CSV table of C-alpha atoms in Angstrom, one decimal:
chain,number,residue,atom,x,y,z
A,1,MET,CA,-10.2,-3.0,4.7
A,2,ASN,CA,-13.0,-0.8,3.5
A,3,ALA,CA,-10.8,2.6,4.1
A,4,ILE,CA,-8.4,0.5,1.7
A,5,LYS,CA,-12.0,0.2,-1.1
A,6,VAL,CA,-11.9,4.1,0.0
A,7,VAL,CA,-8.9,5.8,-1.1
A,8,GLU,CA,-8.9,2.9,-4.7
A,9,GLU,CA,-12.0,4.1,-5.8
A,10,GLY,CA,-10.6,7.6,-5.8
A,11,TYR,CA,-7.8,6.9,-7.8
A,12,LYS,CA,-10.5,4.9,-10.4
A,13,ARG,CA,-11.2,7.2,-14.0
A,14,GLU,CA,-14.5,5.9,-16.0
A,15,THR,CA,-14.1,3.3,-18.1
A,16,PRO,CA,-16.7,1.6,-20.4
A,17,ASN,CA,-19.5,-1.1,-19.2
A,18,PHE,CA,-18.1,-4.4,-21.2
A,19,ARG,CA,-18.3,-8.0,-20.2
A,20,VAL,CA,-16.7,-11.2,-21.1
A,21,GLY,CA,-17.3,-12.1,-25.3
A,22,ASP,CA,-17.4,-8.4,-26.3
A,23,THR,CA,-15.4,-7.5,-28.8
A,24,VAL,CA,-13.3,-5.2,-28.1
A,25,THR,CA,-11.0,-2.4,-29.6
A,26,VAL,CA,-8.5,-1.0,-27.1
A,27,ASN,CA,-6.6,2.0,-27.2
A,28,MET,CA,-3.2,2.5,-26.1
A,29,LYS,CA,-0.6,4.9,-26.0
A,30,VAL,CA,2.6,3.4,-26.7
A,31,LYS,CA,5.5,5.3,-26.6
A,32,GLU,CA,8.2,5.3,-28.7
A,33,GLY,CA,11.3,7.4,-27.8
A,34,ASP,CA,9.9,10.9,-26.9
A,35,LYS,CA,7.2,10.9,-29.7
A,36,GLU,CA,3.9,9.5,-28.7
A,37,ARG,CA,1.4,7.4,-31.3
A,38,VAL,CA,-2.0,5.2,-30.0
A,39,GLN,CA,-1.8,1.8,-31.7
A,40,ALA,CA,-5.0,0.0,-31.4
A,41,PHE,CA,-5.2,-3.3,-30.6
A,42,THR,CA,-8.8,-5.1,-31.6
A,43,GLY,CA,-10.4,-8.8,-30.3
A,44,VAL,CA,-12.7,-10.5,-28.0
A,45,VAL,CA,-12.9,-10.2,-24.3
A,46,ILE,CA,-12.1,-13.6,-23.3
A,47,GLY,CA,-11.6,-13.3,-19.4
A,48,ARG,CA,-11.0,-10.2,-16.6
A,49,LYS,CA,-9.2,-10.6,-14.0
A,50,GLY,CA,-9.1,-8.7,-9.9
A,51,SER,CA,-10.7,-5.9,-8.3
A,52,GLY,CA,-10.2,-2.3,-7.4
A,53,THR,CA,-7.3,-1.1,-9.5
A,54,ARG,CA,-5.9,-3.9,-9.7
A,55,GLU,CA,-8.7,-5.1,-12.2
A,56,THR,CA,-6.7,-6.4,-15.5
A,57,PHE,CA,-8.7,-8.0,-18.9
A,58,MET,CA,-7.4,-10.4,-21.3
A,59,VAL,CA,-8.4,-9.3,-24.8
A,60,ARG,CA,-7.8,-12.0,-28.0
A,61,LYS,CA,-7.6,-11.5,-31.2
A,62,ILE,CA,-6.0,-13.6,-35.0
A,63,SER,CA,-3.7,-11.9,-36.4
A,64,TYR,CA,-2.6,-12.9,-39.8
A,65,GLY,CA,-3.8,-16.2,-38.1
A,66,ILE,CA,-1.7,-16.5,-34.9
A,67,GLY,CA,-3.7,-16.2,-32.1
A,68,VAL,CA,-3.1,-13.1,-29.6
A,69,GLU,CA,-3.4,-12.0,-26.5
A,70,LYS,CA,-3.0,-9.5,-24.6
A,71,ILE,CA,-3.5,-8.4,-21.2
A,72,PHE,CA,-4.1,-4.7,-20.4
A,73,PRO,CA,-4.9,-3.1,-16.8
A,74,LEU,CA,-8.2,-1.4,-16.7
A,75,LEU,CA,-7.7,1.7,-15.2
A,76,SER,CA,-4.1,2.4,-17.1
A,77,PRO,CA,-3.5,6.1,-17.9
A,78,MET,CA,-2.1,4.9,-20.9
A,79,ILE,CA,-5.1,3.6,-22.4
A,80,GLU,CA,-6.6,6.1,-23.7
A,81,ASN,CA,-9.9,4.1,-24.6
A,82,ILE,CA,-11.7,1.1,-25.2
A,83,LYS,CA,-14.5,0.6,-27.6
A,84,VAL,CA,-17.2,-1.7,-27.7
A,85,ILE,CA,-17.7,-3.4,-31.3
A,86,LYS,CA,-19.7,-6.5,-30.4
A,87,GLU,CA,-21.8,-7.5,-27.1
A,88,GLY,CA,-21.3,-11.4,-27.2
A,89,HIS,CA,-23.0,-13.7,-25.7
A,90,VAL,CA,-21.6,-16.1,-23.2
A,91,ARG,CA,-22.3,-18.2,-20.5
A,92,ARG,CA,-18.5,-18.4,-18.8
A,93,ALA,CA,-16.4,-16.0,-16.8
A,94,LYS,CA,-12.9,-17.6,-18.9
A,95,LEU,CA,-13.1,-18.3,-22.8
A,96,TYR,CA,-10.3,-19.9,-23.0
A,97,TYR,CA,-11.6,-23.1,-25.0
A,98,LEU,CA,-11.4,-19.8,-27.5
A,99,ARG,CA,-7.3,-21.0,-28.0
A,100,GLY,CA,-8.2,-24.6,-28.7
A,101,LYS,CA,-10.4,-23.5,-31.5
A,102,LYS,CA,-9.1,-23.3,-35.4
A,103,GLY,CA,-10.6,-20.7,-38.0
A,104,LYS,CA,-13.6,-18.9,-37.7
A,105,ALA,CA,-14.2,-21.1,-35.4
A,106,ALA,CA,-12.1,-19.3,-33.4
A,107,THR,CA,-13.3,-15.8,-33.2
A,108,LYS,CA,-16.9,-17.6,-32.4
A,109,VAL,CA,-18.8,-16.0,-29.9
A,110,LYS,CA,-22.9,-15.5,-29.6
A,111,GLU,CA,-23.9,-11.8,-30.5
A,112,LYS,CA,-26.5,-10.8,-28.1
A,113,ALA,CA,-30.0,-10.5,-29.3
A,114,PHE,CA,-30.9,-7.2,-28.3
A,115,SER,CA,-27.4,-5.2,-27.0
A,116,GLU,CA,-28.7,-3.4,-23.5
A,117,THR,CA,-26.3,-0.6,-23.3
A,118,GLN,CA,-26.9,1.7,-26.5
A,119,GLN,CA,-23.9,2.2,-27.8
B,1,MET,CA,11.8,18.0,12.3
B,2,LYS,CA,8.4,17.8,12.5
B,3,GLY,CA,6.4,14.3,12.9
B,4,ILE,CA,2.6,12.5,12.7
B,5,ILE,CA,1.8,9.7,14.9
B,6,GLY,CA,-1.0,7.1,12.5
B,7,LYS,CA,-2.1,3.8,11.6
B,8,LYS,CA,-1.0,1.5,9.0
B,9,VAL,CA,-4.6,0.8,7.4
B,10,GLY,CA,-3.3,-1.4,4.5
B,11,MET,CA,-1.4,-1.4,1.3
B,12,THR,CA,-2.9,-1.3,-2.1
B,13,GLN,CA,-2.0,-0.4,-5.7
B,14,VAL,CA,-2.7,2.7,-7.6
B,15,PHE,CA,-0.9,4.3,-10.7
B,16,THR,CA,1.0,7.2,-11.3
B,17,GLU,CA,0.0,9.6,-13.7
B,18,GLY,CA,3.0,8.1,-16.2
B,19,GLY,CA,1.7,5.2,-16.4
B,20,HIS,CA,3.6,3.0,-13.5
B,21,LEU,CA,1.1,1.2,-11.6
B,22,VAL,CA,2.8,1.8,-7.8
B,23,SER,CA,2.7,0.0,-4.5
B,24,VAL,CA,1.8,2.4,-1.8
B,25,THR,CA,0.4,2.1,1.8
B,26,VAL,CA,-2.1,3.9,3.0
B,27,ILE,CA,-2.0,4.9,6.7
B,28,GLU,CA,-4.9,6.9,8.8
B,29,ALA,CA,-2.1,9.8,10.1
B,30,GLY,CA,-3.6,11.6,13.1
B,31,PRO,CA,-5.4,13.8,13.7
B,32,ALA,CA,-2.9,14.4,17.0
B,33,LYS,CA,-3.8,16.3,19.7
B,34,VAL,CA,-0.5,18.3,21.4
B,35,ILE,CA,-1.2,17.8,25.1
B,36,GLN,CA,2.1,18.5,27.0
B,37,LYS,CA,4.9,20.7,25.7
B,38,LYS,CA,8.0,20.1,27.2
B,39,ALA,CA,10.7,22.8,27.5
B,40,LYS,CA,14.0,23.2,28.7
B,41,ASP,CA,13.8,24.3,32.3
B,42,GLN,CA,11.6,21.8,33.6
B,43,ASP,CA,12.3,18.7,31.5
B,44,GLY,CA,16.5,19.1,30.4
B,45,TYR,CA,14.7,18.4,26.6
B,46,GLU,CA,12.1,20.1,23.8
B,47,ALA,CA,9.4,18.0,22.6
B,48,LEU,CA,5.9,17.6,22.1
B,49,GLN,CA,3.6,15.3,23.4
B,50,LEU,CA,1.1,13.9,21.3
B,51,GLY,CA,-1.8,11.8,22.1
B,52,TYR,CA,-3.8,9.8,19.3
B,53,GLU,CA,-6.6,8.0,19.0
B,54,GLU,CA,-9.6,9.4,21.7
B,55,ILE,CA,-10.9,6.9,24.5
B,56,ARG,CA,-14.6,7.6,24.1
B,57,LYS,CA,-15.2,6.0,28.5
B,58,GLU,CA,-13.9,8.1,30.5
B,59,LYS,CA,-14.1,4.6,33.0
B,60,ASN,CA,-11.5,3.6,30.5
B,61,VAL,CA,-8.8,5.8,32.2
B,62,THR,CA,-7.3,5.5,35.3
B,63,LYS,CA,-7.6,8.8,37.5
B,64,PRO,CA,-3.8,10.2,37.5
B,65,MET,CA,-3.8,10.2,33.2
B,66,LEU,CA,-7.3,11.9,32.8
B,67,GLY,CA,-6.1,14.8,35.1
B,68,HIS,CA,-3.2,14.7,32.9
B,69,PHE,CA,-5.5,15.2,29.5
B,70,LYS,CA,-7.6,17.5,31.6
B,71,LYS,CA,-5.0,20.0,32.6
B,72,VAL,CA,-5.1,20.8,28.2
B,73,SER,CA,-8.9,20.0,29.0
B,74,SER,CA,-8.5,17.4,26.3
B,75,PRO,CA,-10.2,13.8,26.4
B,76,ALA,CA,-8.2,11.3,26.5
B,77,TYR,CA,-6.1,9.4,24.0
B,78,ARG,CA,-4.8,6.1,23.9
B,79,LEU,CA,-1.4,6.7,22.2
B,80,LEU,CA,1.2,9.1,24.1
B,81,ARG,CA,4.2,9.6,22.2
B,82,GLU,CA,7.1,12.7,21.7
B,83,ILE,CA,8.3,14.4,19.2
B,84,LYS,CA,10.8,16.9,19.0
B,85,MET,CA,8.5,19.6,17.2
B,86,GLU,CA,8.6,23.0,17.0
B,87,GLY,CA,5.7,25.3,15.9
B,88,PHE,CA,1.8,24.4,17.8
B,89,ASN,CA,1.1,25.2,21.0
B,90,GLU,CA,-1.2,22.7,24.5
B,91,GLY,CA,-4.0,21.5,22.7
B,92,ASP,CA,-3.1,22.2,19.1
B,93,ASN,CA,-4.8,19.3,16.7
B,94,ILE,CA,-1.7,18.4,14.3
B,95,THR,CA,-3.0,17.0,11.2
B,96,VAL,CA,-1.8,15.5,8.2
B,97,ASP,CA,-1.6,18.2,5.9
B,98,ILE,CA,1.8,19.7,7.7
B,99,PHE,CA,3.0,17.3,5.1
B,100,ALA,CA,3.7,17.4,1.4
B,101,LYS,CA,3.1,15.3,-1.3
B,102,GLY,CA,6.6,14.4,-3.1
B,103,GLU,CA,8.2,14.5,0.8
B,104,LYS,CA,11.0,12.4,2.1
B,105,VAL,CA,10.3,10.8,5.9
B,106,SER,CA,11.3,7.8,7.9
B,107,ILE,CA,8.4,6.3,9.5
B,108,THR,CA,8.7,4.2,12.5
B,109,GLY,CA,6.5,1.2,13.2
B,110,THR,CA,6.5,-2.6,15.7
B,111,SER,CA,7.5,-4.9,13.4
B,112,LYS,CA,5.2,-8.4,13.4
B,113,GLY,CA,5.9,-10.7,15.8
B,114,LYS,CA,7.6,-14.1,14.7
B,115,GLY,CA,8.5,-16.0,17.4
B,116,PHE,CA,10.9,-18.0,18.1
B,117,GLN,CA,12.5,-18.2,14.4
B,118,GLY,CA,16.0,-20.2,13.9
B,119,VAL,CA,19.2,-19.3,12.3
B,120,MET,CA,17.8,-19.2,8.3
B,121,LYS,CA,15.5,-17.3,9.0
B,122,ARG,CA,16.5,-14.9,11.7
B,123,HIS,CA,20.4,-14.6,10.3
B,124,HIS,CA,19.8,-15.7,6.4
B,125,TYR,CA,21.8,-18.6,7.2
B,126,LYS,CA,22.3,-20.7,4.3
B,127,GLY,CA,21.0,-24.6,6.0
B,128,GLY,CA,22.4,-27.7,4.3
B,129,PRO,CA,21.6,-29.3,1.7
B,130,GLY,CA,17.8,-30.4,1.6
B,131,SER,CA,17.9,-34.3,0.2
B,132,HIS,CA,19.8,-36.5,-0.8
B,133,GLY,CA,20.4,-37.7,3.2
B,134,SER,CA,21.5,-36.0,4.5
B,135,MET,CA,20.5,-35.0,7.6
B,136,PHE,CA,21.9,-31.4,7.9
B,137,ASN,CA,19.1,-29.1,7.5
B,138,ARG,CA,18.0,-26.5,9.3
B,139,ALA,CA,21.0,-26.2,12.2
B,140,PRO,CA,23.5,-23.5,12.9
B,141,GLY,CA,26.5,-25.2,12.7
B,142,SER,CA,29.8,-24.8,14.2
B,143,ILE,CA,29.8,-21.3,15.9
B,144,GLY,CA,33.1,-20.6,16.6
B,145,SER,CA,36.6,-21.9,17.2
B,146,SER,CA,38.3,-24.2,19.8
B,147,ALA,CA,41.4,-22.9,21.9
B,148,TYR,CA,41.2,-19.1,20.8
B,149,PRO,CA,38.6,-18.3,21.1
B,150,SER,CA,37.6,-21.0,23.8
B,151,ARG,CA,34.4,-18.7,23.4
B,152,VAL,CA,31.3,-17.3,21.4
B,153,TRP,CA,31.7,-14.0,19.8
B,154,LYS,CA,29.5,-11.2,20.7
B,155,ASN,CA,26.9,-10.8,18.2
B,156,LYS,CA,26.9,-14.5,16.6
B,157,GLY,CA,23.7,-14.9,15.3
B,158,LEU,CA,21.9,-18.2,17.2
B,159,PRO,CA,18.4,-18.9,17.2
B,160,GLY,CA,15.4,-16.7,19.6
B,161,HIS,CA,12.9,-14.4,19.1
B,162,MET,CA,12.4,-12.7,16.2
B,163,GLY,CA,10.2,-10.2,15.0
B,164,ASP,CA,7.8,-7.8,17.4
B,165,GLU,CA,10.6,-4.7,17.7
B,166,ARG,CA,10.5,-1.2,16.6
B,167,VAL,CA,11.6,-0.5,13.1
B,168,THR,CA,12.6,2.8,11.3
B,169,VAL,CA,11.8,2.6,8.2
B,170,LYS,CA,13.6,5.4,6.3
B,171,ASN,CA,13.7,7.9,2.8
B,172,ILE,CA,9.7,6.8,2.1
B,173,GLU,CA,8.1,9.2,-0.2
B,174,ILE,CA,4.7,10.5,0.4
B,175,PHE,CA,2.5,9.8,-2.9
B,176,ASP,CA,-0.1,11.7,-1.7
B,177,ILE,CA,-2.5,13.6,0.6
B,178,LYS,CA,-5.9,13.3,1.7
B,179,LYS,CA,-6.8,15.7,3.7
B,180,ASP,CA,-10.2,15.8,4.5
B,181,GLN,CA,-9.5,11.8,5.1
B,182,ASN,CA,-6.1,12.1,7.1
B,183,LEU,CA,-5.3,9.5,5.2
B,184,MET,CA,-1.4,9.4,3.0
B,185,LEU,CA,0.0,6.9,0.4
B,186,VAL,CA,3.3,6.5,1.0
B,187,MET,CA,5.5,4.9,-0.8
B,188,GLY,CA,6.4,1.1,-0.6
B,189,ALA,CA,6.3,-1.4,2.9
B,190,VAL,CA,5.7,0.4,6.2
B,191,PRO,CA,6.6,-1.8,9.3
B,192,GLY,CA,4.0,-3.3,11.7
B,193,PRO,CA,0.3,-5.0,10.7
B,194,ASN,CA,-2.4,-3.3,9.4
B,195,GLY,CA,-3.7,-1.7,12.7
B,196,GLY,CA,-0.1,-0.9,13.5
B,197,TYR,CA,0.4,2.4,15.0
B,198,VAL,CA,3.0,3.9,13.2
B,199,ILE,CA,5.0,7.4,14.2
B,200,VAL,CA,5.8,9.4,10.4
B,201,LYS,CA,8.1,11.7,10.4
B,202,SER,CA,10.9,14.6,8.5
B,203,GLU,CA,13.1,16.3,9.5
B,204,ALA,CA,12.1,19.2,6.7
B,205,ALA,CA,10.6,21.8,8.1
B,206,LEU,CA,7.1,22.7,8.3
B,207,ALA,CA,5.1,22.6,5.3
B,208,VAL,CA,3.8,26.9,4.8
B,209,LYS,CA,-0.2,25.8,5.5
B,210,GLU,CA,-2.0,27.7,2.8
B,211,SER,CA,-4.8,29.1,4.3
């Protein structure tokens, strides 16, 4: 199993440190025909899943009153960059409870009192 | 033709440059040592006998085998396999770099043993309905006609031992070669359990060595 981990390590790219509860902007490359453009998706990270090259994270945002969730593969080359906008303080690994909330409460995640990593 | 002996390490998923996540099998391929060169005038055919996986303790090797290895002043190896290839001499080490990225290879291994299995698993028979009081569930059913042929046709699929046999998968693309780690990543699955021995072969000529 160890050799597999070593192989996976070789395919990793640098990703920013972010946690569940943080608000991030994911800039994703979108191919339309032969044109390529960058699409941003900003929201709260409500979960991270998997390990190694298979790790994914889930981002939730409220778009015109409708909750939208997207799952991104963390190491996908189609992700141009991930920017951490706000660091949140949460006590859960998965923020599925946000799905049941309405209005202002739906986006409410306590902010960290002080940031550990300098943005 | 060229080939190498290896060991299946396991599977994982990796992104291609185009952004697709693909399943790959990691194979620890080589280094394999050429123990004997079979020659046409002596043995009737030409091939290289390769040794893979060194045995450290000499006491674990039988004396006749030890003599065979001593002939080329080499340590003992656990696995010996012949591959019809040229371009190497006795005592040479064959490493993964005889293969190149993107090349198509065929991989031979011993499939996982499944034990004594019924016809549904072994021959993909349909079986009967699972419910509604059906008493015909996984049985093979009729295995032929009566007056003619009065016997069961050859190759009729019946229950029996499944798996643990030599399986070759052809046209597997090499996804990547890790020369320094003796690793090879191939697209898709490879027969056998993790840790099982595999033989990787290619009809293509030896890749030109860059040195």
